[in-house]
GROMACS .gro file of C-alpha atoms in nm:
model
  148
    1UNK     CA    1   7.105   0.683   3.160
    2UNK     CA    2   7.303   0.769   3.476
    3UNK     CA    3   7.194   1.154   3.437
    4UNK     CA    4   6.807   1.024   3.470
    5UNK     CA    5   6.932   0.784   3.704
    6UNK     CA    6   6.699   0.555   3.602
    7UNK     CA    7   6.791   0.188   3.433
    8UNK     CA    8   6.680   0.142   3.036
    9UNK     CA    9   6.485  -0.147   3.144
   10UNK     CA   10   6.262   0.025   3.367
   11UNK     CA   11   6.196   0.360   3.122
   12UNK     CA   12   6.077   0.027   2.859
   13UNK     CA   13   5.845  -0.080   3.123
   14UNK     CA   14   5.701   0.209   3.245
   15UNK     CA   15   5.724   0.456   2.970
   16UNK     CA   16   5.724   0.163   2.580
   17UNK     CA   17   5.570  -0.128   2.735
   18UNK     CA   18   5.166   0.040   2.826
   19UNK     CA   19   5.186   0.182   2.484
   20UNK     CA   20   5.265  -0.126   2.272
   21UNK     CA   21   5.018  -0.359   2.069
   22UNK     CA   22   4.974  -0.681   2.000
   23UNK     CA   23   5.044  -0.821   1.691
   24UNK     CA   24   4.818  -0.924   1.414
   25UNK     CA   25   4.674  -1.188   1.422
   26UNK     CA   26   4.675  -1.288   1.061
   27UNK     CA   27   5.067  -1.242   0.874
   28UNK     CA   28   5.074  -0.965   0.656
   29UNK     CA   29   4.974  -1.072   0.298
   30UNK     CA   30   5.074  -0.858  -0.049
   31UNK     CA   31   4.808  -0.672  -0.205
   32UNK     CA   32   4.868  -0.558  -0.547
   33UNK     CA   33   4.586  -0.271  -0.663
   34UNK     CA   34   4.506  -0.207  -0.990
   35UNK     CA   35   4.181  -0.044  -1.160
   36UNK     CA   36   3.979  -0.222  -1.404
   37UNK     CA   37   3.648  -0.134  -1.618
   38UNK     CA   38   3.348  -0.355  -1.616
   39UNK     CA   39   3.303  -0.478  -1.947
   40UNK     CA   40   2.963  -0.565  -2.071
   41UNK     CA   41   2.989  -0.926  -2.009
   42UNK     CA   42   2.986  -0.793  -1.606
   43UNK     CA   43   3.294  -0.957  -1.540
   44UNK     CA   44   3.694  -0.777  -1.474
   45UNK     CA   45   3.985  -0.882  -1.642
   46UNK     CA   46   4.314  -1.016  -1.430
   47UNK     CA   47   4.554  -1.171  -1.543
   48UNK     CA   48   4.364  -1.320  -1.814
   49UNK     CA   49   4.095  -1.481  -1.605
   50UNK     CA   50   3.825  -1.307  -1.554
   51UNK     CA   51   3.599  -1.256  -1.191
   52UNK     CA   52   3.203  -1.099  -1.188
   53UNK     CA   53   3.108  -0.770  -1.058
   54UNK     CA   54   2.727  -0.682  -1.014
   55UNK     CA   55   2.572  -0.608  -1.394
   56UNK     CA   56   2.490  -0.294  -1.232
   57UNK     CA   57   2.854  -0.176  -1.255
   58UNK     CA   58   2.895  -0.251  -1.648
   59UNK     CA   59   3.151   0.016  -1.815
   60UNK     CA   60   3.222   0.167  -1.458
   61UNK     CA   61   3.580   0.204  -1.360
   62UNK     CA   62   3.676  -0.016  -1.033
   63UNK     CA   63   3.937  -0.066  -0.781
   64UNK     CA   64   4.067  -0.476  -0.780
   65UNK     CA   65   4.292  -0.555  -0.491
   66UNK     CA   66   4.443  -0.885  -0.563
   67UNK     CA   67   4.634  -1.116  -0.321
   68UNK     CA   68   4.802  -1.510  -0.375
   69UNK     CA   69   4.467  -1.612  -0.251
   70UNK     CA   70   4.137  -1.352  -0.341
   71UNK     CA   71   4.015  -1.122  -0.569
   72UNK     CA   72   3.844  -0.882  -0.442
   73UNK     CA   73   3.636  -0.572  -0.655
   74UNK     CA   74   3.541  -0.229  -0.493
   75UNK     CA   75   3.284   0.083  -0.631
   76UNK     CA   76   3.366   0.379  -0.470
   77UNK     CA   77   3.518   0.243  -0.155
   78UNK     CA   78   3.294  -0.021  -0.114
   79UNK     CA   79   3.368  -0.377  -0.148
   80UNK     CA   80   3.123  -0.568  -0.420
   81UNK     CA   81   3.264  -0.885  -0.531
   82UNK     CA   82   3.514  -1.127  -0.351
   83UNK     CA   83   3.658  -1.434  -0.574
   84UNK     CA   84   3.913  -1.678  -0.478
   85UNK     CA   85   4.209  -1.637  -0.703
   86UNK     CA   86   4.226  -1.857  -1.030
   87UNK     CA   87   4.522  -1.992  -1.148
   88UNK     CA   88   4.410  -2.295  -1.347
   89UNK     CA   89   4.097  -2.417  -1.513
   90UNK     CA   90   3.814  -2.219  -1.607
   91UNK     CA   91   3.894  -1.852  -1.677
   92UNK     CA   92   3.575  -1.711  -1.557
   93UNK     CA   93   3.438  -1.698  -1.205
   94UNK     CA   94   3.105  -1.602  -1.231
   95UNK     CA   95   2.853  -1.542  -0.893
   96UNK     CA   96   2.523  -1.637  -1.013
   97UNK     CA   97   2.390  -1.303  -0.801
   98UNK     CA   98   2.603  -1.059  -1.017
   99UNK     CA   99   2.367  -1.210  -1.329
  100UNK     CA  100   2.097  -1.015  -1.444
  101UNK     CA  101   1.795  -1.211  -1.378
  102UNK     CA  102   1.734  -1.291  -1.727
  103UNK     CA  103   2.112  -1.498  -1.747
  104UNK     CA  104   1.974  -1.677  -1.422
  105UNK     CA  105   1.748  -1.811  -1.603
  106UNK     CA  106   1.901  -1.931  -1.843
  107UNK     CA  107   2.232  -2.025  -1.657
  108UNK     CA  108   1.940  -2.301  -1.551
  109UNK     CA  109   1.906  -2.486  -1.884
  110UNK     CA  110   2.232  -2.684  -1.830
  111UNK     CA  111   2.280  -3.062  -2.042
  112UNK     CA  112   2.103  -3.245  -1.753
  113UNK     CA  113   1.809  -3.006  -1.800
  114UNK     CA  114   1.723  -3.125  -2.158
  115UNK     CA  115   1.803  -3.477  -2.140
  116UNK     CA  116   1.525  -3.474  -1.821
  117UNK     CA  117   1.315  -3.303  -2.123
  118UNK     CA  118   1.312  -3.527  -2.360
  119UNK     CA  119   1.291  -3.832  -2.140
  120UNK     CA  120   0.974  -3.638  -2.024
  121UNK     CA  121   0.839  -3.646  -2.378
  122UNK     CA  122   0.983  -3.974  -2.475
  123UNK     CA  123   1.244  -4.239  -2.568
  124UNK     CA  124   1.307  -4.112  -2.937
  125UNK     CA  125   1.310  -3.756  -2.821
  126UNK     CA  126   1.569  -3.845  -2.548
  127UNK     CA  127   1.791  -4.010  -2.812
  128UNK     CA  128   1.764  -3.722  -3.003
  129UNK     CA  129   1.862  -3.455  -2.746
  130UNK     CA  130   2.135  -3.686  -2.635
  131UNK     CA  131   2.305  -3.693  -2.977
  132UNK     CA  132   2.259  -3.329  -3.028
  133UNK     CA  133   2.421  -3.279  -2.730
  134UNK     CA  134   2.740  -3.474  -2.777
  135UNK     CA  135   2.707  -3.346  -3.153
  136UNK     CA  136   2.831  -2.996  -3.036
  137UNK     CA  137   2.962  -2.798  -2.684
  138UNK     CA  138   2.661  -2.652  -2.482
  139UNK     CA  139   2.656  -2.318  -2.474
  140UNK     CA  140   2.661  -2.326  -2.070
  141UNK     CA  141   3.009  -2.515  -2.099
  142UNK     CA  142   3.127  -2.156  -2.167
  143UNK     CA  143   2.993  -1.979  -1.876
  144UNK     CA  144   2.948  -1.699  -2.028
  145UNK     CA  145   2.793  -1.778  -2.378
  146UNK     CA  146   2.528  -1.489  -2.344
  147UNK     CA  147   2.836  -1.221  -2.349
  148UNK     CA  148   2.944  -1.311  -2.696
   0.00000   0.00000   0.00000
């Protein structure tokens, strides 16, 4: 430094210093990518739970970035579906919007649904959609019954 006669510190301040940024904001968090194909239930496979796309995307070929924390589903560059990671508990995520309109519907006729039914009609019918109920799992227990 005695050639440019000039002290380290000050070429860091005038030369490094104006061209330095600050740092993230948010720490840097693993991404692993992997591709994955609809299947015709609209929902990706992960680590054997499973997250919704739009039905629109069924058989297509798309990028999942995963992290500890999110799921997260891109077409073409273009993020479509964001899912917080599963671990535990159910294996299927499913967004209500990524349904076809016709699963909306009847994603609607939960347990509740027919016991409020058959009270409607009457005590005997009640009692009877009660013990059918507790006779055998409701479909909508599944989440995603109307795939299989």
């Amino acid at each position: 430094m005695r050639r440019l006669g000039i002290s380290r510190r000050h070429l860091f301040e005038t030369t490094e210093r104006p061209a330095l940024a600050n740092l993230p904001t948010q720490d840097y968090e693993f991404a692993e990518w992997r591709f994955a194909r609809v299947s015709t239930d609209y929902h990706i496979e992960f680590e054997r739970y499973f997250y919704s796309v739009p039905h629109n995307l069924i058989r297509q070929q798309v990028d999942v970035r995963a992290t500890s924390r999110t799921i997260e589903v891109f077409s073409k560059g273009q993020r479509v579906a964001a899912h917080q990671r599963r671990y535990g508990g159910s294996r299927f995520g499913t967004d209500p919007d990524h349904m076809p309109s016709s699963h909306r519907r009847y994603a609607e006729w939960t347990p509740e649904r027919f016991r409020r039914w058959g009270a409607s009609i009457g005590p005997q019918t009640a009692g009877l959609i009660v013990a059918i109920l507790s006779s055998r799992p409701h479909p909508r227990a599944f989440e995603h019954a109307w795939a299989c």
